[in-house]
Amino acid sequence: MLRQGIARISSRQVRNLTPSVNRIAFNAAKHTPTKAPGIIFQAVRAIGSTASAPKQLLPKQLVMPSRAFATQVSENPFLNWQLFPDFQNLLTQCKPATAIPIFEKFLDNAEQQFKQLETNFKPTWEGSIGLVQKLEDDISRAYGILAHFNGVKNSDDIRQTLEALQPKIVKLGLQLNQSLPKYNALLELRETASSWNALDATQKRIVEQTLRDMKHAGVGFAPGSPEKIRFNEIRERLSKLSLTFGNNVLDATKAYKEVVDKSHLSGLSDKFLETLSKNAKRLGIEHEGAYCITLDFPIYGPFMQNCSNRALREKVYLSNIVKASTGKVNNEPIINEILALRQEESELLGYKTYADLSLSVKMAQSVPAAEELLDRLFDASVNPAKAELSKLTDYAAEIGHPTPLAAWDISYISEQYRKHLFKYDEETIAQYFALPKVLDGLFTVASEVLGVDVEEIDAAEQRAMGITTWHKDVKVFKVTEGEEVRAYFYGDFYSRPEEKRSGAWMDTVTTRSKDKNGSVRIPVAYLICNQPAPASADEPSLMKFRDVETLFHEFGHCLQHMLTTVDYPQASGINGVEWDFVEVASQFMENFCNEPEWLNKHTGHYKTGEPMEQGMVDALIKNREFLSGLATLRQIHFSKTDLFLHAYFNPPKSSSDKSVFDVEAELAKKTVLYPRVPEDRFLCSFSHIFGGGYAAGYYSYKWSETYSADAYAAFEEAMSKDGQKGVREEGKLYRDTVLALGGGTPPQDVWKMFRGRPEVNIDALLRHSGLLSTSK
Ligand SMILES: [Zn+2]
């Protein structure tokens, strides 16, 4: 989702259709597109995910085995492949005139097929989950390609095609989601001891999760009952409201323009001034020397960080925090209605609050558990944060900036202080991170730590294997362990703003599964980034350090998808992994970017090959600790506000009742250290929880970060105890647990198997953030 202002960086998208699938299927990672992908996005939201499920995007998780081994050849080109879709050819099939009839026929068939299957559900594995697996896999594979093109080859054709298919997709989604025969068969399966005991633990978990998700989708209400009617009304209304919420934020963002001349813009780089000037032209402001500040993050963020004109910063800041809180785009009534409806929905489903419903499908399980972690992190970071604020204040005084600092000074002074401490600018650092070198380093980690080899498949070999891609810059990789091929992935690294959405994500082409004969279909993944393309033919792509972190992050998701050993597609790889645990594998990989040893070994100037000077290495390592107390508090504030609103708050019935803003202000007394502006209406643009899938789930960022840091600490311990040998052993254990078990085993058990203890130790995260020594 978006990473404007509120998001640290992490985020994900989920694509799935059926409720058995209402679990995380796809995690578009920490840098996800900032724009909702239009129609598809809406389509799947309308399908209605469970309360806790993140934004449902597309039918993607529905995966099943044996397709790769099926002998019949489909006439549908979107289905007629095993591991490698013929992207080159498929791109030519996306015109509405071609694609719409193909998919209409396909979706109609799918609907008919499902109706047929519905008469055959039986209380056995093969008679329930197994029965629809192939159908789900077909939908996933075929529709997944359109979704993929929508992200990386966006065009009017693709959009038109998807728009036309939306109603059918929604309908099919509902049909699969709310099938009573399927639900009843699963219930009976669970209740019949002989058949239930014949299932293995993973199968049992899949059945339980499917039942739970179907229940959350409303299948348990009797057809035509008042509860069912009301539940569906609520669902429909909620999906409209969250769209309106998002649209209001967009409209309010678009509506604001601050046009100034250059003399007001001290402190900004020439490059950014040029961006502001272009921004003015883009918005039709033609007069000479006009610079335009807007509230979209690529403009607002750098402006607040760098403009030394304090009065102008104040003006823009105050406009930003009241965004979407007045007039036609006022989100306050929408927030209240959303909260009230979520509460009603949860009660209908038998939960006390919406937070209980949301947490019931997450690793944290309960509100107190999530709160406890947040409280511990708060205790550890509040004093360091206070110290950081006083350092910032001192620094401000030193450079002649007025103090005490106001809310509109924090970004600015922080950035000036960062430049003062670290000295290196991003462009200089990027010269040491050429893509080929970084990939080499990344694959060395995979091989030395995890014992798998990654190798690029060159053009000749691709031709021999019948592999085509959607763009000439896309690379294809093979992942092997010894002689055995474990997986493949496509790497689409460069930014192409004209056709590719911004952000970075991982997605699945195929999911590992095993058919009745024991044949395994191996997983194939997409790894999508948005770093700069090479500036010229003889120069490599030079990566900003955050691009490097992003690449490691997405590769971490890919690893979990590719190294799974689960045979059932519903729980293999990233499928079925809890929302607050799925970012563990990805964030874990990021740790390697900050390793001095890694930085020394795997970086070098792209022209001379010279290693980074020590000062730069130190700066990159230290950057992770920079103002981390304040950053942690900020995340805690969002998390606590989110939980509070969904666990303890009743929307006001009269003007004397507390408003959502009162509640937020109350919480801010503890978690926001600088003076909060009374007119702050930030909640009106908190899209994560009112327009997206993070409701009563924002804490997941910190939750999974705590686990990923503690996982990395296991490697640090192994290294200090047994050196490289220890790391390899730990790597094997990590691979056999966190990466291999996917969604087939409860995350608590996975964690215990890996770490040897049930609890997570928050010290690792604190230590990595430089918060440990200064905390109590
Ligand atoms: Zn991620």
mmCIF file of C-alpha atoms in Angstrom, residues 38 86 239 281 315 328 345 347 516 593 680 720 765:
data_model
loop_
_atom_site.group_PDB
_atom_site.id
_atom_site.type_symbol
_atom_site.label_atom_id
_atom_site.label_comp_id
_atom_site.label_asym_id
_atom_site.label_seq_id
_atom_site.Cartn_x
_atom_site.Cartn_y
_atom_site.Cartn_z
ATOM 1 C CA GLY A 38 -7.816 0.813 -10.241
ATOM 2 C CA ASP A 86 4.901 -17.380 -23.077
ATOM 3 C CA SER A 239 -16.262 -1.676 0.679
ATOM 4 C CA LYS A 281 3.599 23.125 -15.535
ATOM 5 C CA LYS A 315 1.737 26.563 6.061
ATOM 6 C CA LYS A 328 -17.147 17.471 0.367
ATOM 7 C CA GLU A 345 -19.940 -6.974 11.590
ATOM 8 C CA GLU A 347 -20.624 -8.918 16.661
ATOM 9 C CA LYS A 516 -1.380 -37.774 -6.533
ATOM 10 C CA CYS A 593 22.801 -5.109 3.794
ATOM 11 C CA ASP A 680 -4.326 17.661 13.604
ATOM 12 C CA SER A 720 30.434 -15.706 17.229
ATOM 13 C CA LEU A 765 15.629 -5.260 17.327
#
